[in-house]
Amino acid sequence: MVIEDYRFPSKEENPINNYHPRLANPLDRLAAVIVDVFIIIFPVASLFMAHFHKLASQYLIMEDLVSFGFYMFLSGLICVFTYLLYTTICTYYWGGSLGKLIFKLKVSSLWKGSRLGFWKIFIREFFKVVGLLGLGLPYISVFTNSHRRTYYDRISETLVLSQHQSRNVSFPHLREKVFFNGLFFAALFMIISIVSVNIYLNYLELKKPVRSLSFYGEAGALCEDVSTFYNELSAKDQKDNSRMDAANSLYLDNLISKDCFQKEILFQTRHGQIDSSYYLGKMLLNSKKEKIVQEYQNKICKNWKKNENLNKNTVAFEEENSLEKETCFMAQFWSLWRSRNWEKLEEWGESLSKNPLKIYSISILIKYNLELGNFDEALSLIEKLPVNEFYKSSIAAYYLKAHWEAGKIREVNFSKKYLAEDLLEEPIEANLSSWMCEQKTWKNCNQFKEEKCLENIEISTFNQKENEVLSLRAIACQIPQPKLLFNKGIRSYNKLRDLFALHKETNTDSDVHLKNNFSKLWAYFNNSQNPYYLRVEAERLYVRTVRVREDLDKYYIFWSMNYPTLNWKRNGFLLFQRYNELNLTQKSLEVGMRLKSYSKSLKEITRGNRTYLSKSSKDYDYHQLTNENKEPEARSPASVSISFGKSSASPELDNSTSISTNIPSESGFDKIVNEFKVEKQLKTNNSSKRDLK
Amino acid sequence: MIFPVIYGILSFKKVPMTWILFFINLVVFLVGWNQGLKTEKSLTKMYAQESYLRVQGLYYGQFIQNSLSIYPQYYQKLVSDSKEGKLSSLSNLGALAFRDQRFVESINKFSFSGDPVEIEWWKKKFVQISDLQSVNVSHVLGLSSDSYSIFHWVTYQFTHSGFMHFFGNMIFLLVFGSALEMSLGGLFLLLTYLLSGMVGAGLFLLLSGLSAVPLVGASGSISGIIALCCLLYFKKNIRYMYFLFIPRKEYLGYIYLPAGLALIIWLAGDLAGYLGNINELGGIAHTAHIGGSLCGAILFGIIKTLKTRYNPVI
């Protein structure tokens, strides 16, 4: 290689003519090897190794990589052996292989007049092949050695001379030596770097925590995760849920991979265990194929086919064969959910059992209730889910989401089995966070970039007040949202966006469409039967687009009575802006003061409204207003409505009276206020679970 | 890399039959290409559909189990692997099923057990694939287990599956066809072309067996032409072009070597290909090449026996 010859015969003893050295051109030597490989080795050796190659191909199809590797190695060995045999015999008899003879090269002994022995040639050729293990780098020595001898030439004490008059070369120049030595070390450094980086990356990969999802490479005819999950279920749950039900539940909650789920289904198919749960599994697996879903649905509900109108009146879980009926009912419910048929879905939601037995039913109902804003109901259902290794991350997520959406994030009970104890265990924490980070379906989570997800979900920071909310929000956002629910949100959003676009088009107040749209929006957010997010979006759009004082005042009353809804502050700020735009300084200040006094953290409001407040307060006695309109102590919607019903002496009524007196010229306004009072009273009496928070 | 050139590509006036054969191949290729573009995309998409392949593999496994003895051992291993939950084995079985004519014919007769909805869906998909195949030129003109009339034995020789397939074959046709036509005449070239193709297909049928995937290509016919040409001038030196992958002019050029060398390399490669590859997987039809060469050798034998005169152009 780069080390010079330490033992080289004297001028008289070596076959080199020092005046005309006639050493073989390295490129000729390379060309000779190419000729040997392509013309002699390729067809001959491929014939010898054909059988093993065939066997290797068969094992590759069977994915038996050990046998495949073995036979490929054997094929390679045959190839090498053929090459060695061919070159050794050719060199022994003719002084070089066919390739060398074509280029008039000759392998000669280092000692003048002596003939090369068979084994010496064999060793030479053997070490030539060994050079391939070094990715061909050792062959560079042909350029760096003083007599153009490669490492295997030196091992076998040989020299390659050229008999071609015009193609032979002389001893290498110093520049050539330096250049190729540099090239050798650069290549060596590059190879070592690449290998080191790969080793390090593999090491990092190995250090990663084990993920909870089961993957493709899993051995066995059944999914291991489903087995573990099913074995951990209580006796009652096992009675109500078959193994396939368990698999369906895990798949619905994204807790097992698609391949894993398919394994379960294939096992059932092979063993002829084709029941309604199996069909439900197939239905979930083929969820993108409309017709197939419909066919499976019919299969699931074939026993109830007589009842064409399978609805709340005909299905009751408590009846005979309730488990099968529940599967049928949930399949239909899921199908409606999938097809985004929300009107029907909510109709069905009314008739859903309050005591579902199957795990997936509970899970679907939780998601449904979370979407509708029935957080208390969702929380009660969460308690029914089996708390084991697999489900606790889901339960934790549902639990946190329910609290977050209800605005009760600070009421989270960390002593819950699925929260405090288990989340503190490191592997579980890692599983939970990695799993949550994989879910990207929740529309509000755009701000949480994937790479920052893990940072946000630092379970250890739960106890620190400042980070608590941020961490919980990150977790709550990362709940696996079924696409249907997500689509529902999108659907509502699109619908409202269309309305918003319509508002933009119609700028005149007298336009009939505009009024219709406002009334539509009003109906959207004022009707508790409407989906939760539709109401939120409608409210936001209403206050963003409204420009008529009458409508603004109407909304002001609604807004002031519904503290604290999720977007209360934001809508209040918009209301404040709308009043300012209409030059109703007094009203805008009223809104501003309410915002200021209601808000626990004043920063956000004061920062955002500073310009408006300073501008408005120039021609208004700010202190007088604050003294006159003291804010109420009780702030919950319930207390507000009760006080409406009591007497005019209550602070809330005083407050609302002051509002109404500020707009004496508005015809019909009193009527609206009265309507509100009645409506609120009805709501509280009814104790509806879908009441706005 | 070494490639026989002989005279290179001669003009239409000198070798009209070679060019006629070339143009027939070209027309069929262009027509097929135009139609293939429409169907190939959707066919490839369907072949690669993992969910479909898995379902097909499941039911193909049932079919194999019914007549286990006639299938190679690795088929049985694939079936047992798939039973143990190896989903990739299912996919592989599903892909292999396309080639099995027995299975293709039995789809509507065999009683598969399992999910009725799934079976119905799979059968419908299979019909869709068959419909797409039926308009594909390779399937219309190629020689397969469901189309092996005398018409197909001829037409498959003029059909190619892709550009590289066409290009490779035509280069050899123009080089060796020209040499043979100048020696023995156009009609003899045509006879060699057609007969070699048929013998090649016959040997393919014997050794590899026809499958549902059609046999196409002029390589069997061209093998016959190469074999006859090389045997006629076995010891005579013909011109080869060589390129040794070293970007210097001294490693690119012409060399004169015996014509027999080309035949030996060609046959050794085909023999190794036949012995070293699994027939059921398809790919290059090495047995058709060997059959074509065999036909060329027989024709050479006839020429020598009848002492037919030929123009020794080399």
mmCIF file of C-alpha atoms in Angstrom, chain A residues 58-180:
data_model
loop_
_atom_site.group_PDB
_atom_site.id
_atom_site.type_symbol
_atom_site.label_atom_id
_atom_site.label_comp_id
_atom_site.label_asym_id
_atom_site.label_seq_id
_atom_site.Cartn_x
_atom_site.Cartn_y
_atom_site.Cartn_z
ATOM 1 C CA GLN A 58 -36.925 -19.181 -3.460
ATOM 2 C CA TYR A 59 -35.898 -18.291 0.085
ATOM 3 C CA LEU A 60 -36.172 -14.622 -0.756
ATOM 4 C CA ILE A 61 -39.810 -15.105 -1.771
ATOM 5 C CA MET A 62 -40.387 -16.977 1.463
ATOM 6 C CA GLU A 63 -38.608 -14.132 3.270
ATOM 7 C CA ASP A 64 -36.269 -16.578 4.975
ATOM 8 C CA LEU A 65 -33.404 -14.132 4.966
ATOM 9 C CA VAL A 66 -30.960 -16.418 6.774
ATOM 10 C CA SER A 67 -31.214 -19.140 4.126
ATOM 11 C CA PHE A 68 -31.246 -16.520 1.403
ATOM 12 C CA GLY A 69 -28.031 -15.029 2.763
ATOM 13 C CA PHE A 70 -26.443 -18.456 3.089
ATOM 14 C CA TYR A 71 -27.129 -19.427 -0.530
ATOM 15 C CA MET A 72 -26.091 -16.045 -1.830
ATOM 16 C CA PHE A 73 -22.851 -16.424 0.100
ATOM 17 C CA LEU A 74 -22.422 -19.882 -1.413
ATOM 18 C CA SER A 75 -23.033 -18.447 -4.900
ATOM 19 C CA GLY A 76 -20.420 -15.780 -4.236
ATOM 20 C CA LEU A 77 -17.997 -18.407 -3.002
ATOM 21 C CA ILE A 78 -18.425 -20.407 -6.202
ATOM 22 C CA CYS A 79 -17.878 -17.275 -8.244
ATOM 23 C CA VAL A 80 -14.661 -16.495 -6.350
ATOM 24 C CA PHE A 81 -13.469 -20.095 -6.589
ATOM 25 C CA THR A 82 -14.052 -20.170 -10.385
ATOM 26 C CA TYR A 83 -12.150 -16.934 -10.754
ATOM 27 C CA LEU A 84 -9.238 -18.207 -8.660
ATOM 28 C CA LEU A 85 -9.073 -21.455 -10.584
ATOM 29 C CA TYR A 86 -9.207 -19.711 -13.960
ATOM 30 C CA THR A 87 -6.629 -17.027 -13.218
ATOM 31 C CA THR A 88 -4.239 -19.388 -11.419
ATOM 32 C CA ILE A 89 -4.226 -21.956 -14.224
ATOM 33 C CA CYS A 90 -3.928 -19.291 -16.969
ATOM 34 C CA THR A 91 -1.099 -17.471 -15.174
ATOM 35 C CA TYR A 92 0.733 -20.694 -14.395
ATOM 36 C CA TYR A 93 0.753 -21.832 -18.017
ATOM 37 C CA TRP A 94 0.695 -18.573 -20.024
ATOM 38 C CA GLY A 95 1.871 -15.929 -17.584
ATOM 39 C CA GLY A 96 -1.497 -14.201 -17.315
ATOM 40 C CA SER A 97 -5.247 -14.560 -17.701
ATOM 41 C CA LEU A 98 -6.972 -14.049 -21.082
ATOM 42 C CA GLY A 99 -7.598 -10.417 -20.266
ATOM 43 C CA LYS A 100 -3.916 -9.893 -19.494
ATOM 44 C CA LEU A 101 -2.887 -11.675 -22.669
ATOM 45 C CA ILE A 102 -5.142 -9.411 -24.745
ATOM 46 C CA PHE A 103 -3.347 -6.373 -23.300
ATOM 47 C CA LYS A 104 0.031 -8.081 -23.511
ATOM 48 C CA LEU A 105 0.670 -8.083 -19.771
ATOM 49 C CA LYS A 106 2.697 -10.716 -18.000
ATOM 50 C CA VAL A 107 2.936 -11.665 -14.357
ATOM 51 C CA SER A 108 6.560 -12.444 -13.663
ATOM 52 C CA SER A 109 8.544 -13.433 -10.635
ATOM 53 C CA LEU A 110 10.415 -10.757 -8.736
ATOM 54 C CA TRP A 111 13.583 -12.777 -9.086
ATOM 55 C CA LYS A 112 15.115 -12.773 -12.503
ATOM 56 C CA GLY A 113 15.034 -16.122 -14.248
ATOM 57 C CA SER A 114 12.879 -17.926 -11.638
ATOM 58 C CA ARG A 115 9.459 -19.366 -12.607
ATOM 59 C CA LEU A 116 6.340 -18.636 -10.603
ATOM 60 C CA GLY A 117 5.023 -21.594 -8.623
ATOM 61 C CA PHE A 118 1.332 -22.652 -8.684
ATOM 62 C CA TRP A 119 0.656 -21.887 -5.022
ATOM 63 C CA LYS A 120 2.403 -18.548 -5.214
ATOM 64 C CA ILE A 121 0.054 -17.564 -8.045
ATOM 65 C CA PHE A 122 -2.922 -18.930 -6.132
ATOM 66 C CA ILE A 123 -1.981 -16.828 -3.075
ATOM 67 C CA ARG A 124 -1.564 -13.812 -5.347
ATOM 68 C CA GLU A 125 -5.036 -14.231 -6.837
ATOM 69 C CA PHE A 126 -6.598 -15.033 -3.470
ATOM 70 C CA PHE A 127 -5.323 -11.827 -1.902
ATOM 71 C CA LYS A 128 -6.437 -9.926 -4.966
ATOM 72 C CA VAL A 129 -10.022 -11.008 -4.233
ATOM 73 C CA VAL A 130 -9.596 -10.203 -0.540
ATOM 74 C CA GLY A 131 -8.998 -6.589 -1.564
ATOM 75 C CA LEU A 132 -12.689 -6.336 -2.441
ATOM 76 C CA LEU A 133 -13.471 -6.481 1.275
ATOM 77 C CA GLY A 134 -11.683 -3.151 1.609
ATOM 78 C CA LEU A 135 -14.040 -1.690 -1.018
ATOM 79 C CA GLY A 136 -11.165 -1.769 -3.543
ATOM 80 C CA LEU A 137 -9.130 0.812 -1.633
ATOM 81 C CA PRO A 138 -6.040 -1.423 -1.280
ATOM 82 C CA TYR A 139 -5.755 -1.528 -5.071
ATOM 83 C CA ILE A 140 -4.663 2.118 -5.006
ATOM 84 C CA SER A 141 -1.223 0.824 -4.047
ATOM 85 C CA VAL A 142 -0.566 0.163 -7.738
ATOM 86 C CA PHE A 143 -0.120 3.928 -8.189
ATOM 87 C CA THR A 144 1.918 4.577 -5.071
ATOM 88 C CA ASN A 145 4.437 1.755 -5.077
ATOM 89 C CA SER A 146 7.839 2.555 -6.640
ATOM 90 C CA HIS A 147 7.652 -0.495 -8.915
ATOM 91 C CA ARG A 148 3.852 -0.343 -9.390
ATOM 92 C CA ARG A 149 3.379 -3.445 -7.315
ATOM 93 C CA THR A 150 0.074 -3.929 -5.536
ATOM 94 C CA TYR A 151 -0.132 -5.398 -2.042
ATOM 95 C CA TYR A 152 -0.824 -8.867 -3.467
ATOM 96 C CA ASP A 153 2.195 -8.551 -5.795
ATOM 97 C CA ARG A 154 4.326 -7.935 -2.747
ATOM 98 C CA ILE A 155 2.799 -10.812 -0.809
ATOM 99 C CA SER A 156 3.508 -13.231 -3.646
ATOM 100 C CA GLU A 157 6.768 -11.558 -4.755
ATOM 101 C CA THR A 158 5.557 -10.877 -8.284
ATOM 102 C CA LEU A 159 5.697 -8.053 -10.786
ATOM 103 C CA VAL A 160 3.442 -7.246 -13.755
ATOM 104 C CA LEU A 161 5.330 -6.226 -16.870
ATOM 105 C CA SER A 162 4.023 -5.008 -20.183
ATOM 106 C CA GLN A 163 5.171 -6.405 -23.500
ATOM 107 C CA HIS A 164 3.384 -3.691 -25.432
ATOM 108 C CA GLN A 165 5.914 -1.307 -26.900
ATOM 109 C CA SER A 166 3.839 1.857 -26.653
ATOM 110 C CA ARG A 167 1.558 1.202 -23.655
ATOM 111 C CA ASN A 168 3.989 0.427 -20.872
ATOM 112 C CA VAL A 169 4.722 2.966 -18.152
ATOM 113 C CA SER A 170 7.713 3.925 -16.109
ATOM 114 C CA PHE A 171 8.226 4.234 -12.349
ATOM 115 C CA PRO A 172 5.633 6.516 -10.743
ATOM 116 C CA HIS A 173 6.530 10.154 -10.288
ATOM 117 C CA LEU A 174 6.544 11.647 -6.797
ATOM 118 C CA ARG A 175 3.506 13.798 -7.647
ATOM 119 C CA GLU A 176 1.533 10.736 -8.661
ATOM 120 C CA LYS A 177 2.496 8.998 -5.434
ATOM 121 C CA VAL A 178 1.484 11.970 -3.303
ATOM 122 C CA PHE A 179 -1.807 12.417 -5.157
ATOM 123 C CA PHE A 180 -2.864 8.786 -4.795
#
